[in-house]
Short mmCIF file of C-alpha atoms and ligand atoms in Angstrom, two decimals:
data_model
loop_
_atom_site.label_atom_id
_atom_site.label_comp_id
_atom_site.label_asym_id
_atom_site.label_seq_id
_atom_site.Cartn_x
_atom_site.Cartn_y
_atom_site.Cartn_z
CA MET Q 1 0.00 0.00 0.00
CA SER Q 2 2.60 2.53 1.08
CA ASN Q 3 4.74 1.22 -1.72
CA THR Q 4 2.18 1.99 -4.40
CA GLN Q 5 1.67 5.39 -2.84
CA SER Q 6 5.29 6.33 -3.07
CA GLN Q 7 5.44 5.27 -6.70
CA ALA Q 8 2.21 6.49 -8.26
CA TYR Q 9 1.26 10.13 -8.10
CA PRO Q 10 -1.58 10.40 -5.56
CA VAL Q 11 -5.17 11.23 -6.54
CA TRP Q 12 -8.00 12.18 -4.14
CA SER Q 13 -10.34 9.26 -3.68
CA ASN Q 14 -13.34 11.27 -4.86
CA ARG Q 15 -14.61 14.69 -5.86
CA LEU Q 16 -15.94 15.48 -2.41
CA THR Q 17 -12.52 14.99 -0.82
CA TYR Q 18 -11.02 17.41 -3.33
CA ILE Q 19 -13.73 19.97 -2.59
CA LEU Q 20 -13.37 19.57 1.18
CA ALA Q 21 -9.58 19.82 1.05
CA THR Q 22 -9.61 22.95 -1.09
CA THR Q 23 -12.40 24.49 0.96
CA GLY Q 24 -10.36 23.65 4.05
CA ALA Q 25 -7.39 25.47 2.57
CA ALA Q 26 -9.51 28.48 1.72
CA VAL Q 27 -11.46 28.72 4.96
CA GLY Q 28 -9.19 30.02 7.68
CA LEU Q 29 -8.42 33.01 9.82
CA GLY Q 30 -9.22 35.16 6.79
CA ASN Q 31 -12.87 34.13 6.89
CA ILE Q 32 -13.55 34.01 10.58
CA TRP Q 33 -11.59 36.94 11.81
CA LYS Q 34 -10.67 39.26 8.97
CA PHE Q 35 -13.68 39.30 6.66
CA PRO Q 36 -16.30 40.26 9.26
CA TYR Q 37 -14.45 43.31 10.47
CA ILE Q 38 -13.25 44.61 7.11
CA ALA Q 39 -16.83 44.29 5.88
CA GLY Q 40 -18.06 46.30 8.83
CA GLU Q 41 -15.41 48.96 8.47
CA ASN Q 42 -15.80 49.47 4.74
CA GLY Q 43 -19.47 50.14 4.34
CA GLY Q 44 -21.14 46.82 5.18
CA GLY Q 45 -23.40 45.69 2.36
CA ALA Q 46 -21.69 47.92 -0.18
CA PHE Q 47 -18.39 46.25 0.63
CA VAL Q 48 -19.92 42.79 0.61
CA LEU Q 49 -21.23 43.45 -2.90
CA MET Q 50 -17.81 44.67 -4.01
CA TYR Q 51 -16.16 41.64 -2.46
CA LEU Q 52 -18.56 39.27 -4.23
CA LEU Q 53 -17.72 40.99 -7.49
CA CYS Q 54 -14.01 40.52 -6.80
CA ILE Q 55 -14.52 36.83 -6.06
CA LEU Q 56 -16.36 36.51 -9.36
CA LEU Q 57 -14.06 38.56 -11.58
CA LEU Q 58 -10.70 38.01 -9.96
CA GLY Q 59 -10.80 35.07 -7.59
CA ILE Q 60 -12.68 32.44 -9.58
CA PRO Q 61 -10.94 33.08 -12.94
CA ILE Q 62 -7.44 32.92 -11.43
CA MET Q 63 -8.34 29.94 -9.29
CA ILE Q 64 -9.52 28.01 -12.36
CA ALA Q 65 -6.20 28.80 -14.07
CA GLU Q 66 -4.21 27.73 -11.03
CA VAL Q 67 -6.07 24.46 -10.51
CA MET Q 68 -5.71 23.74 -14.22
CA LEU Q 69 -1.93 24.16 -14.07
CA GLY Q 70 -1.75 21.66 -11.24
CA ARG Q 71 -3.98 19.03 -12.76
CA LYS Q 72 -2.35 19.26 -16.15
CA GLY Q 73 1.12 19.04 -14.66
CA ARG Q 74 0.27 16.36 -12.06
CA ALA Q 75 3.17 17.63 -10.01
CA ASN Q 76 4.14 20.16 -7.36
CA PRO Q 77 3.84 23.84 -8.38
CA ILE Q 78 7.47 24.16 -9.47
CA HIS Q 79 7.54 21.10 -11.72
CA ALA Q 80 3.96 21.59 -12.91
CA VAL Q 81 4.67 25.08 -14.24
CA LEU Q 82 8.03 23.96 -15.61
CA ALA Q 83 6.39 21.14 -17.57
CA GLN Q 84 3.79 23.50 -19.03
CA ALA Q 85 6.41 26.05 -19.97
CA ARG Q 86 8.50 23.36 -21.69
CA ALA Q 87 5.51 21.94 -23.56
CA ALA Q 88 4.62 25.40 -24.86
CA GLY Q 89 8.26 26.18 -25.75
CA LEU Q 90 8.54 28.91 -23.12
CA SER Q 91 11.35 29.90 -20.79
CA LYS Q 92 12.12 27.72 -17.75
CA GLY Q 93 12.03 30.95 -15.79
CA TRP Q 94 8.24 30.61 -15.46
CA SER Q 95 8.87 28.03 -12.75
CA PHE Q 96 9.53 31.08 -10.58
CA ILE Q 97 5.74 31.04 -10.00
CA GLY Q 98 6.11 27.70 -8.25
CA ILE Q 99 9.29 28.60 -6.40
CA MET Q 100 7.72 31.73 -4.98
CA GLY Q 101 4.59 29.75 -4.07
CA VAL Q 102 6.51 27.09 -2.14
CA ALA Q 103 8.40 29.82 -0.28
CA ALA Q 104 5.23 31.82 0.44
CA GLY Q 105 3.54 28.76 1.94
CA ILE Q 106 6.37 28.16 4.37
CA MET Q 107 6.59 31.85 5.23
CA ILE Q 108 2.83 32.16 5.88
CA LEU Q 109 2.88 29.06 8.05
CA MET Q 110 5.59 30.66 10.18
CA PHE Q 111 3.12 33.21 11.59
CA TYR Q 112 -0.17 31.42 10.89
CA SER Q 113 0.86 28.70 13.31
CA VAL Q 114 1.50 31.27 16.05
CA VAL Q 115 -2.01 32.72 15.68
CA ALA Q 116 -3.46 29.19 15.57
CA GLY Q 117 -1.53 28.55 18.78
CA TRP Q 118 -3.32 31.49 20.43
CA SER Q 119 -6.66 29.98 19.56
CA LEU Q 120 -5.61 26.62 21.05
CA GLU Q 121 -4.71 28.48 24.25
CA TYR Q 122 -8.19 30.04 24.23
CA VAL Q 123 -9.85 26.66 23.74
CA VAL Q 124 -8.24 25.62 27.01
CA GLN Q 125 -8.89 28.94 28.75
CA SER Q 126 -12.56 28.83 27.74
CA ALA Q 127 -13.09 25.21 28.64
CA SER Q 128 -11.49 25.74 32.05
CA SER Q 129 -13.58 28.90 32.57
CA SER Q 130 -10.41 30.79 33.34
CA TYR Q 131 -11.69 34.16 32.08
CA MET Q 132 -15.29 33.71 33.18
CA ASP Q 133 -15.41 35.66 36.42
CA LYS Q 134 -13.07 38.44 35.45
CA THR Q 135 -13.81 42.06 34.66
CA PRO Q 136 -13.79 42.99 30.96
CA ALA Q 137 -10.53 44.90 31.43
CA ASP Q 138 -8.88 41.83 32.96
CA VAL Q 139 -10.18 39.54 30.22
CA ALA Q 140 -8.76 41.86 27.57
CA ALA Q 141 -5.46 42.11 29.46
CA GLY Q 142 -5.22 38.30 29.34
CA PHE Q 143 -4.37 38.44 25.67
CA GLY Q 144 -1.63 41.00 26.30
CA GLU Q 145 -0.15 38.64 28.88
CA LEU Q 146 -0.19 35.78 26.40
CA ALA Q 147 1.48 37.97 23.78
CA LYS Q 148 4.32 38.61 26.23
CA ASP Q 149 4.62 35.00 27.34
CA GLY Q 150 7.04 33.58 24.80
CA SER Q 151 7.31 30.08 26.21
CA ARG Q 152 3.56 29.55 26.42
CA GLN Q 153 3.18 30.66 22.80
CA LEU Q 154 6.07 28.44 21.83
CA ILE Q 155 4.37 25.41 23.34
CA TRP Q 156 1.11 26.01 21.43
CA HIS Q 157 2.96 26.84 18.24
CA SER Q 158 4.80 23.50 18.59
CA VAL Q 159 1.59 21.59 19.31
CA PHE Q 160 -0.10 23.09 16.26
CA LEU Q 161 2.85 22.40 13.96
CA MET Q 162 3.10 18.82 15.21
CA ALA Q 163 -0.58 18.29 14.43
CA THR Q 164 0.00 19.72 10.96
CA ALA Q 165 3.05 17.51 10.41
CA ALA Q 166 1.28 14.39 11.68
CA ILE Q 167 -1.48 14.82 9.10
CA VAL Q 168 0.71 15.81 6.18
CA GLY Q 169 3.36 13.18 6.98
CA LEU Q 170 0.80 10.42 6.52
CA GLY Q 171 0.40 11.29 2.87
CA VAL Q 172 -2.06 12.95 0.53
CA THR Q 173 -4.94 10.49 0.66
CA ARG Q 174 -4.29 8.81 4.01
CA GLY Q 175 -3.27 12.01 5.80
CA ILE Q 176 -4.79 15.11 4.24
CA GLY Q 177 -7.75 13.36 2.57
CA ASN Q 178 -8.85 11.52 5.70
CA ALA Q 179 -8.25 14.56 7.89
CA VAL Q 180 -10.41 16.92 5.83
CA ASN Q 181 -13.17 14.33 5.61
CA ILE Q 182 -13.41 14.54 9.40
CA LEU Q 183 -12.36 18.14 10.07
CA MET Q 184 -14.61 19.88 7.56
CA PRO Q 185 -17.93 18.36 8.66
CA VAL Q 186 -16.96 19.14 12.26
CA LEU Q 187 -16.18 22.71 11.21
CA PHE Q 188 -19.58 23.10 9.48
CA LEU Q 189 -21.43 21.66 12.48
CA LEU Q 190 -19.57 23.85 14.95
CA LEU Q 191 -20.21 26.94 12.88
CA LEU Q 192 -23.92 26.21 12.55
CA SER Q 193 -24.31 25.48 16.28
CA LEU Q 194 -22.53 28.72 17.10
CA LEU Q 195 -24.74 30.60 14.66
CA VAL Q 196 -27.83 29.29 16.47
CA TYR Q 197 -26.27 30.17 19.84
CA SER Q 198 -25.52 33.64 18.58
CA TYR Q 199 -29.01 34.05 17.18
CA GLN Q 200 -30.53 33.13 20.52
CA ASN Q 201 -28.17 35.03 22.77
CA GLY Q 202 -26.88 37.88 20.68
CA ASN Q 203 -28.16 41.01 19.02
CA PHE Q 204 -28.81 39.62 15.58
CA SER Q 205 -30.54 42.61 14.05
CA GLU Q 206 -27.74 45.03 14.92
CA ALA Q 207 -25.23 42.60 13.43
CA LEU Q 208 -27.30 42.27 10.25
CA ASN Q 209 -27.41 46.00 10.05
CA PHE Q 210 -23.65 46.35 10.60
CA MET Q 211 -22.74 43.82 7.94
CA PHE Q 212 -25.36 44.23 5.27
CA SER Q 213 -26.86 47.69 5.26
CA ALA Q 214 -25.18 49.24 2.27
CA ASP Q 215 -23.44 52.47 3.06
CA PHE Q 216 -21.94 53.45 -0.28
CA SER Q 217 -20.38 56.58 1.18
CA LYS Q 218 -17.92 54.42 3.11
CA LEU Q 219 -16.91 52.57 -0.03
CA THR Q 220 -13.73 54.38 -1.04
CA GLY Q 221 -11.14 53.46 -3.64
CA ASP Q 222 -9.13 51.98 -0.81
CA SER Q 223 -11.91 49.68 0.28
CA VAL Q 224 -12.27 48.36 -3.26
CA LEU Q 225 -8.61 47.42 -3.03
CA VAL Q 226 -9.15 45.82 0.35
CA ALA Q 227 -11.93 43.74 -1.21
CA MET Q 228 -9.67 42.65 -4.06
CA GLY Q 229 -6.76 41.79 -1.81
CA HIS Q 230 -8.99 39.83 0.48
CA ALA Q 231 -10.59 37.89 -2.37
CA PHE Q 232 -7.09 36.71 -3.07
CA PHE Q 233 -6.05 35.81 0.44
CA THR Q 234 -9.29 34.09 1.33
CA LEU Q 235 -9.18 31.75 -1.67
CA SER Q 236 -5.49 30.98 -1.00
CA LEU Q 237 -4.57 32.06 -4.50
CA GLY Q 238 -1.25 32.76 -6.13
CA MET Q 239 0.93 30.47 -4.08
CA GLY Q 240 0.59 26.97 -5.39
CA THR Q 241 -1.77 25.64 -2.76
CA VAL Q 242 -4.77 25.28 -5.01
CA MET Q 243 -2.35 24.16 -7.72
CA VAL Q 244 -0.96 21.26 -5.72
CA TYR Q 245 -4.42 20.22 -4.52
CA GLY Q 246 -5.57 20.43 -8.14
CA SER Q 247 -2.73 18.13 -9.13
CA TYR Q 248 -4.36 15.40 -7.03
CA MET Q 249 -7.76 15.95 -8.65
CA PRO Q 250 -9.31 13.05 -10.57
CA GLU Q 251 -9.08 13.43 -14.35
CA ASN Q 252 -12.75 13.40 -15.25
CA GLN Q 253 -13.84 16.22 -12.93
CA SER Q 254 -14.87 19.63 -14.15
CA ILE Q 255 -12.47 22.26 -12.85
CA PRO Q 256 -14.79 25.30 -13.12
CA GLY Q 257 -17.59 23.44 -11.32
CA ALA Q 258 -15.31 22.50 -8.42
CA VAL Q 259 -13.81 25.99 -8.19
CA VAL Q 260 -17.21 27.70 -8.11
CA THR Q 261 -18.31 25.33 -5.33
CA VAL Q 262 -15.23 26.11 -3.24
CA ALA Q 263 -15.55 29.87 -3.77
CA PHE Q 264 -19.23 29.67 -2.84
CA LEU Q 265 -18.55 27.71 0.36
CA ASP Q 266 -15.70 30.01 1.31
CA THR Q 267 -17.90 33.10 0.93
CA LEU Q 268 -20.83 31.50 2.72
CA ILE Q 269 -18.63 30.59 5.67
CA ALA Q 270 -17.22 34.11 5.86
CA LEU Q 271 -20.75 35.55 5.94
CA ILE Q 272 -21.92 33.06 8.57
CA ALA Q 273 -18.82 33.79 10.66
CA GLY Q 274 -19.73 37.47 10.66
CA MET Q 275 -23.29 36.65 11.62
CA THR Q 276 -21.96 34.56 14.50
CA ILE Q 277 -19.40 36.99 15.87
CA PHE Q 278 -21.14 40.37 15.69
CA PRO Q 279 -24.42 39.51 17.46
CA LEU Q 280 -22.33 38.45 20.48
CA VAL Q 281 -20.17 41.55 20.32
CA PHE Q 282 -23.16 43.89 20.08
CA ALA Q 283 -25.20 42.10 22.73
CA SER Q 284 -22.37 42.73 25.18
CA GLY Q 285 -22.32 46.40 24.31
CA LEU Q 286 -18.82 46.10 22.83
CA GLU Q 287 -17.26 47.77 19.84
CA PRO Q 288 -16.63 45.58 16.80
CA GLY Q 289 -13.01 46.73 16.82
CA SER Q 290 -10.40 45.31 14.55
CA GLY Q 291 -7.15 43.41 14.48
CA PRO Q 292 -6.41 40.37 16.65
CA GLY Q 293 -8.32 42.10 19.45
CA LEU Q 294 -11.66 41.15 17.91
CA LEU Q 295 -11.05 37.45 18.36
CA PHE Q 296 -8.89 37.27 21.44
CA GLU Q 297 -10.03 40.24 23.54
CA THR Q 298 -13.54 41.27 22.54
CA LEU Q 299 -15.04 37.80 22.08
CA PRO Q 300 -13.74 36.38 25.37
CA ILE Q 301 -15.36 39.38 27.09
CA ALA Q 302 -18.62 38.61 25.31
CA PHE Q 303 -18.42 34.90 26.23
CA SER Q 304 -17.52 35.72 29.83
CA LYS Q 305 -20.89 37.44 30.25
CA MET Q 306 -23.04 34.91 28.49
CA TRP Q 307 -25.02 31.85 29.32
CA GLY Q 308 -22.95 28.78 28.42
CA GLY Q 309 -20.05 31.07 27.57
CA ALA Q 310 -17.32 28.64 28.66
CA PHE Q 311 -18.74 25.81 26.55
CA PHE Q 312 -19.55 27.86 23.46
CA GLY Q 313 -16.37 29.89 23.83
CA ALA Q 314 -14.37 26.66 23.75
CA GLY Q 315 -16.41 25.60 20.70
CA PHE Q 316 -15.69 28.87 18.97
CA PHE Q 317 -11.94 28.73 19.49
CA LEU Q 318 -11.95 25.10 18.46
CA LEU Q 319 -13.65 26.20 15.26
CA ILE Q 320 -10.86 28.69 14.59
CA SER Q 321 -8.20 26.08 15.37
CA ILE Q 322 -9.78 23.59 12.96
CA ALA Q 323 -10.11 26.23 10.25
CA ALA Q 324 -6.44 27.09 10.76
CA LEU Q 325 -5.36 23.43 10.72
CA SER Q 326 -7.09 22.66 7.43
CA SER Q 327 -5.29 25.69 5.98
CA SER Q 328 -1.91 24.94 7.50
CA ILE Q 329 -1.74 21.49 5.90
CA SER Q 330 -2.32 23.19 2.56
CA LEU Q 331 0.42 25.72 3.21
CA ILE Q 332 3.12 23.13 3.69
CA GLU Q 333 1.98 20.64 1.01
CA PRO Q 334 3.45 22.42 -2.05
CA GLY Q 335 6.92 22.29 -0.45
CA ILE Q 336 6.59 18.66 0.58
CA SER Q 337 5.36 17.60 -2.82
CA TRP Q 338 8.34 19.40 -4.38
CA LEU Q 339 10.89 17.76 -2.05
CA GLU Q 340 9.34 14.36 -2.76
CA LYS Q 341 9.88 14.94 -6.45
CA LEU Q 342 13.55 15.61 -5.67
CA GLY Q 343 13.71 12.11 -4.17
CA ILE Q 344 13.33 12.96 -0.49
CA LYS Q 345 11.03 10.67 1.51
CA ARG Q 346 7.74 12.27 2.50
CA MET Q 347 8.36 11.82 6.21
CA ALA Q 348 11.82 13.39 6.00
CA ALA Q 349 10.47 16.27 3.90
CA THR Q 350 7.71 16.85 6.43
CA ILE Q 351 10.10 16.89 9.35
CA GLY Q 352 12.53 19.20 7.57
CA LEU Q 353 9.92 21.79 6.58
CA THR Q 354 8.21 21.60 9.96
CA VAL Q 355 11.48 22.38 11.71
CA LEU Q 356 11.99 25.32 9.36
CA CYS Q 357 8.50 26.64 10.13
CA TRP Q 358 9.09 26.09 13.82
CA ILE Q 359 12.22 28.23 13.75
CA GLY Q 360 10.48 30.99 11.77
CA GLY Q 361 7.49 30.81 14.12
CA ALA Q 362 9.75 31.06 17.17
CA ALA Q 363 11.34 34.12 15.62
CA SER Q 364 7.94 35.72 15.03
CA ILE Q 365 6.90 34.99 18.61
CA TYR Q 366 9.87 36.87 19.96
CA SER Q 367 9.96 39.61 17.35
CA ALA Q 368 6.86 41.49 16.23
CA GLU Q 369 8.92 42.80 13.35
CA VAL Q 370 9.56 39.31 11.98
CA PHE Q 371 5.85 38.50 12.39
CA ASP Q 372 4.72 41.63 10.54
CA THR Q 373 7.32 41.33 7.81
CA LEU Q 374 6.34 37.73 7.05
CA ASP Q 375 2.68 38.72 6.99
CA HIS Q 376 3.08 41.77 4.77
CA LEU Q 377 5.63 40.29 2.41
CA THR Q 378 3.44 37.27 1.69
CA SER Q 379 -0.07 38.77 1.62
CA ASN Q 380 0.80 42.06 -0.02
CA ILE Q 381 3.53 41.07 -2.45
CA MET Q 382 4.04 37.36 -3.01
CA LEU Q 383 0.38 36.32 -3.36
CA PRO Q 384 -0.71 39.10 -5.73
CA LEU Q 385 2.48 38.69 -7.77
CA GLY Q 386 1.91 34.93 -7.99
CA GLY Q 387 -1.68 35.52 -9.10
CA LEU Q 388 -0.66 38.05 -11.68
CA LEU Q 389 1.96 35.73 -13.15
CA ILE Q 390 -0.50 32.82 -13.22
CA ALA Q 391 -3.06 34.95 -15.09
CA ILE Q 392 -0.43 36.08 -17.60
CA PHE Q 393 1.11 32.62 -18.00
CA VAL Q 394 -2.20 30.85 -18.62
CA GLY Q 395 -4.03 33.73 -20.32
CA TRP Q 396 -1.28 34.97 -22.61
CA ARG Q 397 1.50 32.40 -22.91
CA LEU Q 398 0.14 28.84 -22.91
CA GLY Q 399 -2.11 29.26 -25.90
CA TYR Q 400 -5.86 28.98 -26.35
CA THR Q 401 -6.04 25.40 -27.64
CA ARG Q 402 -3.87 23.93 -24.92
CA VAL Q 403 -5.90 25.62 -22.22
CA ARG Q 404 -9.26 24.78 -23.81
CA LYS Q 405 -8.35 21.10 -23.79
CA GLU Q 406 -7.74 21.07 -20.06
CA VAL Q 407 -10.62 23.28 -19.00
CA SER Q 408 -13.06 21.04 -20.83
CA GLY Q 409 -16.82 20.89 -20.45
CA GLY Q 410 -19.07 23.91 -20.46
CA SER Q 411 -20.01 25.85 -23.54
CA ASN Q 412 -17.47 27.61 -25.74
CA MET Q 413 -19.11 30.86 -24.84
CA LEU Q 414 -18.53 30.39 -21.12
CA PHE Q 415 -14.97 29.31 -21.75
CA ASN Q 416 -14.31 32.36 -23.90
CA LEU Q 417 -15.82 34.62 -21.30
CA TRP Q 418 -13.50 33.13 -18.67
CA PHE Q 419 -10.51 33.45 -20.97
CA ILE Q 420 -11.20 37.11 -21.65
CA VAL Q 421 -11.62 37.87 -17.96
CA LEU Q 422 -8.40 35.98 -17.21
CA ARG Q 423 -6.53 37.90 -19.89
CA PHE Q 424 -7.76 41.39 -19.18
CA VAL Q 425 -9.82 41.92 -16.06
CA ALA Q 426 -7.86 39.74 -13.62
CA PRO Q 427 -4.36 41.08 -14.40
CA ILE Q 428 -5.51 44.68 -14.27
CA GLY Q 429 -7.30 44.06 -10.97
CA VAL Q 430 -4.28 42.37 -9.44
CA MET Q 431 -1.95 45.08 -10.71
CA LEU Q 432 -4.08 47.65 -8.90
CA VAL Q 433 -3.90 45.71 -5.64
CA PHE Q 434 -0.23 45.24 -6.15
CA TYR Q 435 0.45 48.87 -6.90
CA GLU Q 436 -1.41 49.91 -3.78
CA SER Q 437 0.49 47.42 -1.59
CA ILE Q 438 3.84 48.62 -2.83
CA LYS Q 439 2.83 52.22 -2.29
CA ASN Q 440 1.78 51.44 1.29
CA ILE Q 441 4.99 49.57 2.01
CA LEU Q 442 7.16 52.36 0.64
CA ALA Q 443 5.13 54.90 2.61
CA SER Q 444 5.54 52.88 5.81
CA TYR Q 445 9.31 53.05 5.41
CA GLY Q 446 9.05 56.78 4.72
CA ILE Q 447 10.38 56.33 1.18
CA ILE Q 448 7.46 58.10 -0.51
N1 PFF I 1 -7.19 31.27 2.85
C1 PFF I 1 -6.70 31.31 4.19
C2 PFF I 1 -7.58 32.18 5.04
O1 PFF I 1 -8.54 32.79 4.52
O2 PFF I 1 -7.32 32.24 6.23
C3 PFF I 1 -5.30 31.81 4.27
C4 PFF I 1 -4.37 31.06 3.41
C5 PFF I 1 -4.25 29.70 3.55
C6 PFF I 1 -3.67 31.71 2.41
C7 PFF I 1 -3.46 28.96 2.72
C8 PFF I 1 -2.86 31.00 1.58
C9 PFF I 1 -2.78 29.62 1.74
F1 PFF I 1 -2.05 28.93 0.96
#
């Protein structure tokens, strides 16, 4: 069994596993923590509309291209792009897309695992009622204490990385496939139970109002860019994750159909997360706030005042941990798949990359600068650049016929529509996001 696995390139056992794995990669801290508050801050419903448009015009077209590259290449992002470039008589340099993707995955995991570690700590704190009888100020201060406690963060960071490594080390179908088949249904159930809890105990109408009443005056040029950037991050685009998962996709499956399903689920979960978090925040008379404070300061205060707060608080932080775990396995997989292709055993590759992530994570625990640099460099530069290159590579360089063959099914008209969007709309959109990110970075260093 393990012998056949090491020889043949793995394939997900069915379509559902592919969908769950990719949805697991997409659904993460971006959905549960970031989306709700950026929606609230940028004009609620007006922003949500803008974001949906970005998912449609930018996210889905690029995701189809990225999955296609993986499935056609049946290899890790570096070798998949290399094979396509060779077949189309293009420069080997295009494999830079894959190289940057593998690096971005490792770099994101270096801080993602630290944040996931915080939520593990809050699972325990909630379940043991440790913040239940405290004043709001003390509950909020608890997070500050954790942020200063390097060794406690290091322990959780290690636990989370070991869980990630244990799953990934087992292999694509036995490890990741089996894990997502359990984790994702648990995630859906937890989210729905928390939504009901929130509906019964929170201020649902104020939350609805905050998230969906369209205030177009708050929708500035900047918020359009925030929507675009987030569409990217939330679908895990531009870094080889959806490419490597696509490489394990069965041959006869429609790529656009699968991609639309994943994008739909990802958006739905982000909306439900908002409708779970804000009713609790408003019912406790708190401000929606932003940044890590929303999850680790404001929500514990809300739970500390509520009926069943310890139980549902633990459930909520477990939900975040699971969402983070199903993303973290996707962050490390492109690198592992690449090392395997170089002849390194999967277990050894897993251990090597995990140690690397552990070191980077330890550095970001002890240095906020390392944490922020990893975050900004990946989300603001590497992901949009990867997406841009993917759109150009598939839209402009591979050639219509080659691409049409792989993205089969569907009418010619739909295909052509996608191809036009991929060629024109997506690159321009990404370039705008990219331009803005660079401007912000230069401004933050006082260069412009
Ligand atoms: N999509 C994840 C989220 O919304 O939290 C973040 C992410 C995961 C980005 C995996 C990139 C990635 F490869």
